[in-house]
C-alpha atoms as one frame of an Amber mdcrd trajectory, in Angstrom:
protein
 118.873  83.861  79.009 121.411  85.921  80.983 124.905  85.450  80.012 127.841
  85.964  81.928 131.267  86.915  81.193 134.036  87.237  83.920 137.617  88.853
  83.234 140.332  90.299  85.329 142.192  87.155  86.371 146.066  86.560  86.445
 148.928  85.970  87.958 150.383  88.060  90.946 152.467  88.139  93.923 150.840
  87.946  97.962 150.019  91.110  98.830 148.671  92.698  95.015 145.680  94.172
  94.229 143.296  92.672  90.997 139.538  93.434  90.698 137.687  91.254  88.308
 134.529  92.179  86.493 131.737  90.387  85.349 129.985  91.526  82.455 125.866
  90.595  81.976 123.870  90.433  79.160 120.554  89.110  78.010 118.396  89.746
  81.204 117.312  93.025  83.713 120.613  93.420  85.406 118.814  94.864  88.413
 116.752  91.814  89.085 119.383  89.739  90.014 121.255  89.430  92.915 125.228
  89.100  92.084 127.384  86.853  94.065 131.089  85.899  94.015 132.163  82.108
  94.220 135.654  80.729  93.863 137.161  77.097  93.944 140.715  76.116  94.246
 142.021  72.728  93.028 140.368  69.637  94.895 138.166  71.712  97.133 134.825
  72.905  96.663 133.050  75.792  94.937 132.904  78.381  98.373 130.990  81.245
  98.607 133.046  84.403  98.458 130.777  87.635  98.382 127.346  89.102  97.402
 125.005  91.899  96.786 121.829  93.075  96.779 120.163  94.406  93.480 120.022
  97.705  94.550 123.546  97.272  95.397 122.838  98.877  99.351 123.630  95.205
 100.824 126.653  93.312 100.924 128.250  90.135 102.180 131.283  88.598 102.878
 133.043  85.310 103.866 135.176  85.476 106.975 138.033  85.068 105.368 138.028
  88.072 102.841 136.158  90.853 105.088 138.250  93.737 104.946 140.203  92.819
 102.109 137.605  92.519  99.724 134.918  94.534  98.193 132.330  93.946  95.645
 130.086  96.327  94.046 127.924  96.739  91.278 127.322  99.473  88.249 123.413
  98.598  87.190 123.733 101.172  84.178 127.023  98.871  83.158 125.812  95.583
  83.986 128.500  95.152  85.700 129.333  93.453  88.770 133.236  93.534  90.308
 135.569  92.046  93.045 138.053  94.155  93.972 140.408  92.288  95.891 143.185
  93.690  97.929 145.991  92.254 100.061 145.809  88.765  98.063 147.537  85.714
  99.951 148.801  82.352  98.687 144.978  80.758  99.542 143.236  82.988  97.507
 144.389  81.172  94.515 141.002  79.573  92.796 138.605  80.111  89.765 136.484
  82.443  90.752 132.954  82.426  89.013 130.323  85.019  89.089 127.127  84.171
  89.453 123.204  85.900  89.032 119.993  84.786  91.297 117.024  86.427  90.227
 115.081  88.157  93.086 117.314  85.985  95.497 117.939  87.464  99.411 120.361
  87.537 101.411 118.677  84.394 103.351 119.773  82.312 100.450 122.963  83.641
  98.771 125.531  82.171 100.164 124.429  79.029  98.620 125.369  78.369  95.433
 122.289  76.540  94.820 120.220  79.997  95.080 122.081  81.129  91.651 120.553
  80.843  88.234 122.926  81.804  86.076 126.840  81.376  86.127 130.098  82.924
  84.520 132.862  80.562  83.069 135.080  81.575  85.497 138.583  83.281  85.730
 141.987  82.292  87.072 143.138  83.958  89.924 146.888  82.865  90.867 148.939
  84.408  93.874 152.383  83.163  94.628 154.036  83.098  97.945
């Protein structure tokens, strides 16, 4: 059973920098597609960002392409959102999540994902 364990969260001003990891454990790291999700109070889980196994292949929403970037670290387990030039309506839980063997066909859905982080706060103020 993979488990997954998200930190980096907080509380920062429009326009900061965080990156958030997500730590795996209990599975083959480098079967599983990675994939960022976030949801904000009375809205639902969205699909932020993915990437392949390998790590060669990413994907963004439109709304965080060139101010986000995630990335992976197979020997770490590791997967992270660096996040740069935060505004107001990033402000959400965002929750990492595994699909095992998944494509980039399916992983923008959050449906494709097996496995899922507990999620960490991410607050910007205006």
């Amino acid at each position: 059973q993979v488990q997954l364990v998200e930190s980096g969260g907080g509380l920062v001003q429009a326009g900061d920098s965080l990156r958030l990891s997500c730590a795996a454990s209990g599975g083959t790291f480098s079967n599983y597609a990675m994939g960022w999700f976030r949801q904000a109070p009375g809205k639902e889980r969205e699909f932020v960002a993915a990437i392949s196994r390998s790590g060669g292949n990413t994907d963004y929403t439109g709304s965080v392409k060139g101010r986000f970037t995630i990335s992976r670290d197979n020997a770490k387990n590791t997967v992270y959102l660096q996040m740069n030039s935060l505004k107001f309506e990033d402000t959400a839980v965002y929750y990492c999540a595994a699909g095992f063997l998944i494509s980039s066909v399916v992983w923008v859905g959050a449906h494709a994902y097996d496995h899922w982080g507990q999620g960490t706060q991410v607050t910007v103020s205006s």
